[in-house]
Tab-separated table of C-alpha atoms in Angstrom:
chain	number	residue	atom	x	y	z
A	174	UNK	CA	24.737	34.624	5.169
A	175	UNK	CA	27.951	33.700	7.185
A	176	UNK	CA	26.631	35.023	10.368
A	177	UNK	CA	22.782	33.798	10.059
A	178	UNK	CA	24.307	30.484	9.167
A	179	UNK	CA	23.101	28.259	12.446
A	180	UNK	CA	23.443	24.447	11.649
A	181	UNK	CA	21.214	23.581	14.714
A	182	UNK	CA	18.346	26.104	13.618
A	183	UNK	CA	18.712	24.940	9.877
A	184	UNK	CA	18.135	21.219	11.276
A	185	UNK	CA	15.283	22.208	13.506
A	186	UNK	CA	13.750	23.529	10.668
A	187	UNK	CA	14.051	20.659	8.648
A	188	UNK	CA	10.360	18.961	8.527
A	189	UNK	CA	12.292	15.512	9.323
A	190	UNK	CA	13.933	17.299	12.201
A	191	UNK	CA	11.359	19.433	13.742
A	192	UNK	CA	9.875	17.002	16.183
A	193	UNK	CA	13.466	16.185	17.791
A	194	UNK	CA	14.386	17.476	21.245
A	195	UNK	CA	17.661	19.683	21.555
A	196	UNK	CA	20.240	16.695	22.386
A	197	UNK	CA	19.213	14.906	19.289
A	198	UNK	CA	19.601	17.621	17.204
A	199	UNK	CA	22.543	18.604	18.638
A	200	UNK	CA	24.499	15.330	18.089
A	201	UNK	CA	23.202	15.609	14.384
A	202	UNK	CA	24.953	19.011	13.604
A	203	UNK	CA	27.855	17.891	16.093
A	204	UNK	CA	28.336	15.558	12.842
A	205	UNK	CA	27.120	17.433	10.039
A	206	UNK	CA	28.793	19.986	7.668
A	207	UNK	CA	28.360	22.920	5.434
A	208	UNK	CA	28.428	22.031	1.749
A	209	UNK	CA	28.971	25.286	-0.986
A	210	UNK	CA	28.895	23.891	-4.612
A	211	UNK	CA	28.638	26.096	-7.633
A	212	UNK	CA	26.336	26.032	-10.530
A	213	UNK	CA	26.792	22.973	-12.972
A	214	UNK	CA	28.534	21.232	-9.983
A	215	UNK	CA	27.396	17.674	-9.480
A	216	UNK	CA	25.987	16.783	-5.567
A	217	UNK	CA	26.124	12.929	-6.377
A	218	UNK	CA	25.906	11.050	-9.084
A	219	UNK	CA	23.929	8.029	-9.987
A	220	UNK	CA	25.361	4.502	-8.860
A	221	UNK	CA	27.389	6.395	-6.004
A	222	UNK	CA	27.570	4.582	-2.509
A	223	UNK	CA	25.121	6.854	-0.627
A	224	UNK	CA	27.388	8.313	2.377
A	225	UNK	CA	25.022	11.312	3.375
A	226	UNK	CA	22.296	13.481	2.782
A	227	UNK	CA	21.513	16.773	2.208
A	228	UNK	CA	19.222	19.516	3.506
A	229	UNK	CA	19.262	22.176	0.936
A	230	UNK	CA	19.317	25.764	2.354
A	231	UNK	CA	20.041	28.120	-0.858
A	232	UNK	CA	19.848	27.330	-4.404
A	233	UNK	CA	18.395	24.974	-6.447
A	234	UNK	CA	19.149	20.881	-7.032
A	235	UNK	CA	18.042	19.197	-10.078
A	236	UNK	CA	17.909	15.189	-9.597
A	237	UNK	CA	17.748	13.640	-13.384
A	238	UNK	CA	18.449	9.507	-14.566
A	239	UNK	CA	19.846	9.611	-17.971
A	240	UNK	CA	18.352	6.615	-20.229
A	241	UNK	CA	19.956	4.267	-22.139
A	242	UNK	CA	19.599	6.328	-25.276
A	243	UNK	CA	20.931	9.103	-23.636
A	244	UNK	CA	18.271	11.510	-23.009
A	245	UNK	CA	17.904	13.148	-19.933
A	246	UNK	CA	14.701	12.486	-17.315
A	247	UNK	CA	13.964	15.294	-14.921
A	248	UNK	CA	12.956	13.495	-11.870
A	249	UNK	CA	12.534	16.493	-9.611
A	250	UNK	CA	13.781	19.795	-8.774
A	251	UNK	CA	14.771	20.576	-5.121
A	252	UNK	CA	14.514	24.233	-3.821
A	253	UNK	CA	15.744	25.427	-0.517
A	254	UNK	CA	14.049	23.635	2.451
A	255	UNK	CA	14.172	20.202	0.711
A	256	UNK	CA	15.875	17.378	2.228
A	257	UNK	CA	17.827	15.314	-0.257
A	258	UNK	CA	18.268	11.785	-1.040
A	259	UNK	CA	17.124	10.866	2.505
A	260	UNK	CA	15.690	7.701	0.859
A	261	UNK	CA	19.222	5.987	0.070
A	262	UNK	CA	20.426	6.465	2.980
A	263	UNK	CA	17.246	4.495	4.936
A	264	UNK	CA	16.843	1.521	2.491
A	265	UNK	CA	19.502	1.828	-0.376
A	266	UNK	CA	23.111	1.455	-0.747
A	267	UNK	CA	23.358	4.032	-3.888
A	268	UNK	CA	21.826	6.929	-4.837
A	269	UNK	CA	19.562	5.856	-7.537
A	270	UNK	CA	19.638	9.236	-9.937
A	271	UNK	CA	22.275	12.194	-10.427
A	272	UNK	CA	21.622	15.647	-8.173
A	273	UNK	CA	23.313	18.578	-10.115
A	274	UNK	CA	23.343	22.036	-8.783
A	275	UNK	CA	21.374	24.304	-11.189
A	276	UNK	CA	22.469	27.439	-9.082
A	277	UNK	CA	25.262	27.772	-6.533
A	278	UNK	CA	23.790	25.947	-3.662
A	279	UNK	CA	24.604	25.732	-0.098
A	280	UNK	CA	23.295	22.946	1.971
A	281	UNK	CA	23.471	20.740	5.319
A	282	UNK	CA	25.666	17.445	4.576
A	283	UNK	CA	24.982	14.704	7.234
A	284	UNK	CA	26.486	11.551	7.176
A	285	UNK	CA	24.903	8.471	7.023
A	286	UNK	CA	26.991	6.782	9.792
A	287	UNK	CA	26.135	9.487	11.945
A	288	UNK	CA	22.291	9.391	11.672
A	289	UNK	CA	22.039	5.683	11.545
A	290	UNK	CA	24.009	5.747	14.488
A	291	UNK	CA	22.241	7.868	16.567
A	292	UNK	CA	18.988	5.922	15.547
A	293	UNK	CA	20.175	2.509	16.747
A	294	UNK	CA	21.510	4.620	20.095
A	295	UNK	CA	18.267	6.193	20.624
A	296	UNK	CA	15.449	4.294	18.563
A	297	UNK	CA	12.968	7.152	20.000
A	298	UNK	CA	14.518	9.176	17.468
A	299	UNK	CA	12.798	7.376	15.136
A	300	UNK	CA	9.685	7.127	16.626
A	301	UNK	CA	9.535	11.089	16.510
A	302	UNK	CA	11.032	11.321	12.816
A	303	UNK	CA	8.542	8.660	12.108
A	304	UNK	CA	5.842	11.053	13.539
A	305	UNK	CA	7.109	13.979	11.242
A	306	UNK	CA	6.491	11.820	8.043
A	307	UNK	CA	3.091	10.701	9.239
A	308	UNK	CA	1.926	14.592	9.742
A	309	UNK	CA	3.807	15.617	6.602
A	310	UNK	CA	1.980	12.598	4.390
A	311	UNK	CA	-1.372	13.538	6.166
A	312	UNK	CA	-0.549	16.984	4.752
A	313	UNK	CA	0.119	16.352	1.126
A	314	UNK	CA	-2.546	13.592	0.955
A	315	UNK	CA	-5.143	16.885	1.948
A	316	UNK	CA	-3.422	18.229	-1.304
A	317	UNK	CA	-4.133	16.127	-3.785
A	318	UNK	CA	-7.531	15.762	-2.155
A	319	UNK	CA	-7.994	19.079	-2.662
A	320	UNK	CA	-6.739	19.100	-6.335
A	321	UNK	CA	-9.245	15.999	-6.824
A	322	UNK	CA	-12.108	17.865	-5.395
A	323	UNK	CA	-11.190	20.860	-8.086
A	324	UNK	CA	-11.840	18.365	-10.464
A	325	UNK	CA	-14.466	16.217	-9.330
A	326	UNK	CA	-16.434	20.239	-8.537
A	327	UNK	CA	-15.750	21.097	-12.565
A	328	UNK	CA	-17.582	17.544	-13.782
A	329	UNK	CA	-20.118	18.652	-10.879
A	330	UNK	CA	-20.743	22.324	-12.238
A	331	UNK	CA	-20.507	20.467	-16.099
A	332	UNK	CA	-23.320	18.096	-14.895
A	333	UNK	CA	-25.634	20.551	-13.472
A	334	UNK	CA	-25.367	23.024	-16.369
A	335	UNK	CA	-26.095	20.028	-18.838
A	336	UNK	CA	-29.023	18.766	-16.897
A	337	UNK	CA	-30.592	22.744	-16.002
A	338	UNK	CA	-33.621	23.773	-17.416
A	339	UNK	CA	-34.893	27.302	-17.658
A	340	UNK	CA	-37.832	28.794	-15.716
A	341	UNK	CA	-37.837	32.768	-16.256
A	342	UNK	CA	-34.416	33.834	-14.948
A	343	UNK	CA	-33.256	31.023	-13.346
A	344	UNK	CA	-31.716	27.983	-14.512
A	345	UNK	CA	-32.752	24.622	-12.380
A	346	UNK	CA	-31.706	21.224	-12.390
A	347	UNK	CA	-33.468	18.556	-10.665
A	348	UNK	CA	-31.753	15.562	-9.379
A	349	UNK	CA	-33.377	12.636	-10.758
A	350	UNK	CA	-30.577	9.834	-9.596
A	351	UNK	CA	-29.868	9.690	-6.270
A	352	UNK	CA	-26.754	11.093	-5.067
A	353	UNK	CA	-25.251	7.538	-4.533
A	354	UNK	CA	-25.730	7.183	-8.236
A	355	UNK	CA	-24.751	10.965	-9.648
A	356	UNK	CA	-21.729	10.420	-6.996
A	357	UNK	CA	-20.852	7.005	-9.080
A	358	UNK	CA	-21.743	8.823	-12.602
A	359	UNK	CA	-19.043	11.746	-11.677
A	360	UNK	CA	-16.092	8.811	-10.405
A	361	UNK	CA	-16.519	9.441	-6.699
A	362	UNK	CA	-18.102	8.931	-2.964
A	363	UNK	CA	-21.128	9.809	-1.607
A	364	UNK	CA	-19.313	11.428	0.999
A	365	UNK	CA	-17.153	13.721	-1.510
A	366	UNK	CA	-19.629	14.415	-3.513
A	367	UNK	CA	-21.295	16.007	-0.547
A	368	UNK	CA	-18.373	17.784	0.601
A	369	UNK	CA	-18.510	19.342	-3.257
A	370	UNK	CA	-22.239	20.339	-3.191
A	371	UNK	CA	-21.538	21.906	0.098
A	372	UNK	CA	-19.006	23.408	-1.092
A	373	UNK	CA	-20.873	25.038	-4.427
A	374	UNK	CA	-23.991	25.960	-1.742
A	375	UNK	CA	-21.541	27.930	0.993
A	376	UNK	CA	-19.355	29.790	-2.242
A	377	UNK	CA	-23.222	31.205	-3.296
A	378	UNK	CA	-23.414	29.268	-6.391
A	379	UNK	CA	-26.179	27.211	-5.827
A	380	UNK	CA	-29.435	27.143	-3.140
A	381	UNK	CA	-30.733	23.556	-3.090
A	382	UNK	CA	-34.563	22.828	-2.050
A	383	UNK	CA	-35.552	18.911	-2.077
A	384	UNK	CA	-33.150	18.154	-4.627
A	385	UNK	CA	-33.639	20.576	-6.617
A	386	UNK	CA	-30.568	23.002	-7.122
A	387	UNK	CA	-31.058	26.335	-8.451
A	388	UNK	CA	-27.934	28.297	-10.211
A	389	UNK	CA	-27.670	31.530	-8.637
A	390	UNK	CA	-26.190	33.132	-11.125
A	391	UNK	CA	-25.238	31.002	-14.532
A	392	UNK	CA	-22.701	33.400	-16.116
A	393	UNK	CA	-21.226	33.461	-12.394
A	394	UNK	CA	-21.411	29.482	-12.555
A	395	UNK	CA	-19.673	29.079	-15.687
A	396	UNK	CA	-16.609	30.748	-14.415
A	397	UNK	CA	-15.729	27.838	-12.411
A	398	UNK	CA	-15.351	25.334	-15.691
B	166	UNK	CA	-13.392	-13.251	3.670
B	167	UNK	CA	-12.414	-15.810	6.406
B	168	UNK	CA	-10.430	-18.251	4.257
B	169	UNK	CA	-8.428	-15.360	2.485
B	170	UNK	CA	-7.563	-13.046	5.966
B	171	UNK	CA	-3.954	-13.249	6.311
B	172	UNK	CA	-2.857	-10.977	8.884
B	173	UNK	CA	0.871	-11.392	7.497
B	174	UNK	CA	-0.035	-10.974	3.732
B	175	UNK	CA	-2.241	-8.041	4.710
B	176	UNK	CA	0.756	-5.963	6.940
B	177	UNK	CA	2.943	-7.201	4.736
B	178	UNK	CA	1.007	-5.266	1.743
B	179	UNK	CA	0.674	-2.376	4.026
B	180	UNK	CA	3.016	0.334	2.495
B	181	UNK	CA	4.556	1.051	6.083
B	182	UNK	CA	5.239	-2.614	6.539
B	183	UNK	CA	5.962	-3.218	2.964
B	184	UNK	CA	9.800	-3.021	3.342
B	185	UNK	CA	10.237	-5.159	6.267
B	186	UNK	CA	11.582	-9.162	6.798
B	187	UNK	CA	8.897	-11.483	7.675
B	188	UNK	CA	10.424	-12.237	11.179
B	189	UNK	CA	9.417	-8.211	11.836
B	190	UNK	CA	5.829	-8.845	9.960
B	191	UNK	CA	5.267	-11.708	12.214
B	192	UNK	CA	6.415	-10.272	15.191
B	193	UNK	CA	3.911	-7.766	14.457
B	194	UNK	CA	1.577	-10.155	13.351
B	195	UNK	CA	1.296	-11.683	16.743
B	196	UNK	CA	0.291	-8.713	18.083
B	197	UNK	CA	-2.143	-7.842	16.019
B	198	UNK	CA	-6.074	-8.580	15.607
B	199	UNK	CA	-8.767	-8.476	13.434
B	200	UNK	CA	-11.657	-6.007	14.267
B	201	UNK	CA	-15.113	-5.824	12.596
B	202	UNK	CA	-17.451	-3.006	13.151
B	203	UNK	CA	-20.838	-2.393	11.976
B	204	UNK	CA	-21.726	0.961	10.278
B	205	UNK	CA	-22.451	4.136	12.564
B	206	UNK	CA	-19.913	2.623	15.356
B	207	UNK	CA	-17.454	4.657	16.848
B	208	UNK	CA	-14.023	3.127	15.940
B	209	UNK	CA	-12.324	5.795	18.272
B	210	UNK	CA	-13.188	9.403	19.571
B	211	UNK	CA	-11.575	12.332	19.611
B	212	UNK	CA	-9.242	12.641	23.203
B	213	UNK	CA	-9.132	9.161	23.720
B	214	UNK	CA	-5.783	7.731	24.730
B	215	UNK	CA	-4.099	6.136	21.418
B	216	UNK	CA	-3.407	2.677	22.363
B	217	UNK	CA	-3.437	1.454	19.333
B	218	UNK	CA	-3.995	2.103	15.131
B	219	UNK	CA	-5.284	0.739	12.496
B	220	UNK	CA	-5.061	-1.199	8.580
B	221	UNK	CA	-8.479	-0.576	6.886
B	222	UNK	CA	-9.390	-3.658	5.171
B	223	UNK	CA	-12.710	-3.054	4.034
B	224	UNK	CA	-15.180	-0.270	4.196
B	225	UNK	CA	-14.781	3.430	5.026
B	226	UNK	CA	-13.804	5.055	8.203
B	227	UNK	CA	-14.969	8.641	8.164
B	228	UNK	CA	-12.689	11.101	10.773
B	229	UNK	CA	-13.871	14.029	11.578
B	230	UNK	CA	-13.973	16.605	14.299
B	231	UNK	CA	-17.185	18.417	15.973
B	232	UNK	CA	-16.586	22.096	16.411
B	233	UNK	CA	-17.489	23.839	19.054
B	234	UNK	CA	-20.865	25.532	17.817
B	235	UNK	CA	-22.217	21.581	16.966
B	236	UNK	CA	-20.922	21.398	13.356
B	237	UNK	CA	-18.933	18.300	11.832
B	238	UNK	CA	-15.880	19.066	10.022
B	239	UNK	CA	-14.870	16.046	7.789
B	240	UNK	CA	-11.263	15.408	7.635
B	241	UNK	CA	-10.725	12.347	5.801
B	242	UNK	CA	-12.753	9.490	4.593
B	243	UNK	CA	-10.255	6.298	4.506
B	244	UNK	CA	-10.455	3.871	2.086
B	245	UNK	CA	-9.402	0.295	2.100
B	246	UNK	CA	-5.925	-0.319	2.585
B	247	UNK	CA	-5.121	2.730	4.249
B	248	UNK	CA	-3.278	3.055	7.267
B	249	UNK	CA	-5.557	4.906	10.302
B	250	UNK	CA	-4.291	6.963	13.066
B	251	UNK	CA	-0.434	5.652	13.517
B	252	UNK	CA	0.450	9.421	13.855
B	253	UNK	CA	-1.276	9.059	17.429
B	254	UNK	CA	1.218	6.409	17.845
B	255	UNK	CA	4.519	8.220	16.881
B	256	UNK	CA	4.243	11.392	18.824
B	257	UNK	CA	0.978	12.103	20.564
B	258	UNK	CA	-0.667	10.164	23.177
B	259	UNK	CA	-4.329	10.801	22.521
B	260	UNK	CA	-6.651	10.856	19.029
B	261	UNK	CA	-6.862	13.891	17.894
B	262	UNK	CA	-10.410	13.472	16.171
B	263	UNK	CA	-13.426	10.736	15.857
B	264	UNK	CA	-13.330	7.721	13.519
B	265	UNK	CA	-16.537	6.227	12.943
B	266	UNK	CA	-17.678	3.128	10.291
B	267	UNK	CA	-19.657	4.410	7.063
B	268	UNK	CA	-20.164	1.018	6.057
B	269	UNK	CA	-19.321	-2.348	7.569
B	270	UNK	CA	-15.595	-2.438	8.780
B	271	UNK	CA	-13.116	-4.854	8.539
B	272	UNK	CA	-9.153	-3.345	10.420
B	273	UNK	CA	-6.230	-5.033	11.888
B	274	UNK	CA	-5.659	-3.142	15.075
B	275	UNK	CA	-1.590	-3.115	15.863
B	276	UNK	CA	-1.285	-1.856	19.545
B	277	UNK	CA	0.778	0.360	20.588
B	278	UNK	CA	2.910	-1.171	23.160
B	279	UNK	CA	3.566	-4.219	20.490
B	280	UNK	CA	4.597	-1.468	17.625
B	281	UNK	CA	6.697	0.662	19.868
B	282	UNK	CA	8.661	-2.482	21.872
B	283	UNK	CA	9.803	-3.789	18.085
B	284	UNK	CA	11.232	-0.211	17.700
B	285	UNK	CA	12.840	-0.320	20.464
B	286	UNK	CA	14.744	-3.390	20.788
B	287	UNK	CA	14.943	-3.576	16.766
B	288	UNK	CA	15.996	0.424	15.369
B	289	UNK	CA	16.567	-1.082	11.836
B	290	UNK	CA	12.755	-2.059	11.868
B	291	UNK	CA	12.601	1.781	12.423
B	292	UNK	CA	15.011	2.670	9.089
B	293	UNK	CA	13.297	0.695	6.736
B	294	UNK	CA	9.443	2.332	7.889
B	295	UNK	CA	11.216	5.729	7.192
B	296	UNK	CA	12.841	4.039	3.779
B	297	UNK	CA	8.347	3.282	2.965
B	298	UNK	CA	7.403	6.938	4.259
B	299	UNK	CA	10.483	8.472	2.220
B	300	UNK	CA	9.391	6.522	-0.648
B	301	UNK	CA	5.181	7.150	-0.274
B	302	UNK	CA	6.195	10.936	-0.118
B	303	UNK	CA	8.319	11.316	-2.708
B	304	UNK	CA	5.369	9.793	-4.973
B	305	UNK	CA	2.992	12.134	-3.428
B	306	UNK	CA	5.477	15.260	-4.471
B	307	UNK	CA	5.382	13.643	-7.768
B	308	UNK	CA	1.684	13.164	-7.875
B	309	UNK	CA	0.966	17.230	-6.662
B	310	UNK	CA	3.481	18.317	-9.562
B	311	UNK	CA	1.616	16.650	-11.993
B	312	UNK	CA	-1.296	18.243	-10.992
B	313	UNK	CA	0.143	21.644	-10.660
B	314	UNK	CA	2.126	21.098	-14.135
B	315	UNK	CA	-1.394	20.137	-15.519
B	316	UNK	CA	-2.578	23.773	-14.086
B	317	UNK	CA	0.667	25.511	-15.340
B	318	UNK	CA	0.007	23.314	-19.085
B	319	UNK	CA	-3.395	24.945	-19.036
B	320	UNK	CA	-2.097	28.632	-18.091
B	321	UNK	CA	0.565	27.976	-21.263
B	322	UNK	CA	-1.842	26.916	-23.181
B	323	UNK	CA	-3.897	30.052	-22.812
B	324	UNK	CA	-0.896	32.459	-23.086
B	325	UNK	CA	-0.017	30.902	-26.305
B	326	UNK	CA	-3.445	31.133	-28.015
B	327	UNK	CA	-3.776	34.846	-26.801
B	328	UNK	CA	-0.482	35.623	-27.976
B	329	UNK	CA	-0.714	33.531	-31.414
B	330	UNK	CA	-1.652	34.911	-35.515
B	331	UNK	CA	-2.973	33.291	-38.035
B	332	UNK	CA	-0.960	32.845	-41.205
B	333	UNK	CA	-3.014	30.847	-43.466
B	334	UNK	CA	-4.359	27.709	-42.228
B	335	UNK	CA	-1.667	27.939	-39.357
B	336	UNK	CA	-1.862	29.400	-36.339
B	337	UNK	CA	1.743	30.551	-35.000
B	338	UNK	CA	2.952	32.014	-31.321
B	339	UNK	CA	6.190	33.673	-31.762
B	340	UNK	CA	7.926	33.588	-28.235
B	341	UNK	CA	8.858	37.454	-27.627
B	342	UNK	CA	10.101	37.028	-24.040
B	343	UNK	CA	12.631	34.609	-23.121
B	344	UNK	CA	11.548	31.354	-21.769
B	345	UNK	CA	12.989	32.454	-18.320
B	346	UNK	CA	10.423	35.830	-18.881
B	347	UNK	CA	7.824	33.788	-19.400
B	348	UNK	CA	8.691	31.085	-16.777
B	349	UNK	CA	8.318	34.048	-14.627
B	350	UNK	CA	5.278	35.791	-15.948
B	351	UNK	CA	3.325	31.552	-15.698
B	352	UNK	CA	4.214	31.498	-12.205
B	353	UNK	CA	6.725	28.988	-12.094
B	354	UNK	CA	10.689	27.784	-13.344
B	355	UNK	CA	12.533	27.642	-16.521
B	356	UNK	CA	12.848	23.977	-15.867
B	357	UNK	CA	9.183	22.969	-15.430
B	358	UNK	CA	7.826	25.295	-17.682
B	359	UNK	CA	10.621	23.449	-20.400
B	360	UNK	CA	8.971	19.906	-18.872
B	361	UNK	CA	5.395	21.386	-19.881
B	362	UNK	CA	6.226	23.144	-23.204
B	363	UNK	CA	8.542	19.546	-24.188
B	364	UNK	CA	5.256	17.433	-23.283
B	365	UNK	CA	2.807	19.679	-25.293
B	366	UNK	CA	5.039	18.974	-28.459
B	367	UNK	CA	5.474	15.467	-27.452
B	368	UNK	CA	1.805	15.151	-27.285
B	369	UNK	CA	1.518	16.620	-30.825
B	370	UNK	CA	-0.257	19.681	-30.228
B	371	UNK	CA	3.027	22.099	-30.850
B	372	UNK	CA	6.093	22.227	-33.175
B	373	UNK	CA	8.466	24.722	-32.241
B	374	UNK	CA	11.240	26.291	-34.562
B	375	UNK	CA	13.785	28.984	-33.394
B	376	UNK	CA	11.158	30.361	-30.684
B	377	UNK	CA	8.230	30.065	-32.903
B	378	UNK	CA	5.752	27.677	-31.815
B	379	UNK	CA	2.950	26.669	-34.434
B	380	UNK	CA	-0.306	25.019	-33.448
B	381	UNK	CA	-1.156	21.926	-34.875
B	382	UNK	CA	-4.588	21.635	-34.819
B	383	UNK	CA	-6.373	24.611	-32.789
B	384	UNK	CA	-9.946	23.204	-32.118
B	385	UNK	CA	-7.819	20.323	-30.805
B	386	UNK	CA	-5.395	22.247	-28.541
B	387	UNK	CA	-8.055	24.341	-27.088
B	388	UNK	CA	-9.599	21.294	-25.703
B	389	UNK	CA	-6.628	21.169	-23.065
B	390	UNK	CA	-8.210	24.720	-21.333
């Protein structure tokens, strides 16, 4: 570990980071240190002025709010390659939940004065971290479409079985709503509903002819509920 | 349309802008204009310097690339009130795909130069955008665990009906691995496999007693699969 450990690599291959030229990230780990903390050992706690954050390179941080009554509320686990509480430090005063150490962790500690510095020094900084977010929202937006157009292909493959009729071996159904209106009936667009069908007809589920879809193979079909 | 088109309300209920003091939103503001396009027009194409992006008021913008054997290769269909090609503002200098109108557009384009001189000459502009991106992400995390804890819910689901006996009217799982084994064996952690089993019992399908998990109503619990 000790000899791998390079603070200017670990920062380049932050996502926030990755964009930055060598002087920026240089100045960053100029300023930032190596944090060990053992298992049960709290990061920060909730309420706490918000001095730094944290890139987390081994172990794993749990961030939990505990209510009124006591109970605990997981907000998130971190695992290594998460940056930490970056939030508090751009907007906030104090962190707004507690970060507890579920393993013994090492991670990146970089002050607040030092990255808020450096941003006001070179506000092209931002401009490139600014960048990173964009790409990495762009990214995780694709996700959940993707998730969504699991779902949105099971009420698909649920419709067409409904709606099939048998003619000797093979199972049809015919479209008899446009696919403005079926795309309305299953909660979406045209233009994803499309991208579904598409989707069923290139994976050799279905052959369409004139609106007409024919299940290749209905046991095969079914799989996909 | 006309008498409601606020330029400021509308940046100002732009997530990016959402965290910024109305002298910034008005500087920006200033800068800005309104741009209607018809359906099938280009709003920008693909290698064309970025000079400026885009708030989608109404309609869809569809972006998409054209390989090179011909096809079209949707990447994202935006909706109203999303925010359209600012990563060509933060770190590239050209579009990196086509945007063209589905429907009837309504945008406020923000140049460039405009965005990039408040950056400049203000850096704490610059903080609190990263504060809205930090923010935006962090629910977007959230919203992919809750789809993959929705996956893992259904994978626990189906391990504990495979693994369960019937003892009378009751149908009981007794857990013969520890939850860490079985964390393991889901695909996933202790912790979120202890958020999924805690929300199946706070749902009222499960009661659990010393590792013994009974099923409260089977026809009812195998409607989560």
């Amino acid at each position: 570990m000790e000899k791998t450990f390079n603070l200017q690599n670990i920062l380049h291959n932050t996502f926030l980071f990755s964009n930055l030229d060598s002087t920026s990230i240089e100045q960053i780990a100029a300023e930032s240190l190596r944090v060990d903390i053992v298992r049960g050992e709290l990061l920060f706690s909730d309420g706490m002025e918000a001095l730094a954050f944290f890139v987390l390179i081994n172990g794993m941080i749990k961030i939990y709010k505990i209510s009124d009554e006591g109970s605990e509320q997981i907000l998130h686990i971190h695992q290594s390659g998460d940056i930490i509480a970056e939030g508090a430090i751009f907007d906030k005063q104090k962190y707004p939940a507690n970060g507890i150490a579920l393993q013994n962790c090492t991670l990146v500690k970089i002050p607040k004065d030092a990255f808020v510095s450096l941003i006001m020094k070179n506000p092209e900084v931002a401009l490139k971290i600014m960048g990173s977010y964009s790409r990495r929202l762009r990214m995780f937006v694709s996700m959940i479409e993707d998730f969504t157009l699991k779902d949105l292909e099971q009420r698909l493959v649920k419709y067409i079985i409904r709606n099939s009729k048998k003619k000797g071996a093979i199972n049809y159904c015919e479209l008899n709503v446009s696919k403005k209106e079926l795309a309305s009936l299953l909660g979406t667009i045209p233009e994803t509903l499309s991208r579904a069908l598409t989707g069923l007809k290139n994976k050799g589920y279905l052959t369409e002819s004139e609106g007409v879809f024919a299940i290749c193979d209905l046991e095969k079909f079914q799989t996909l509920l």
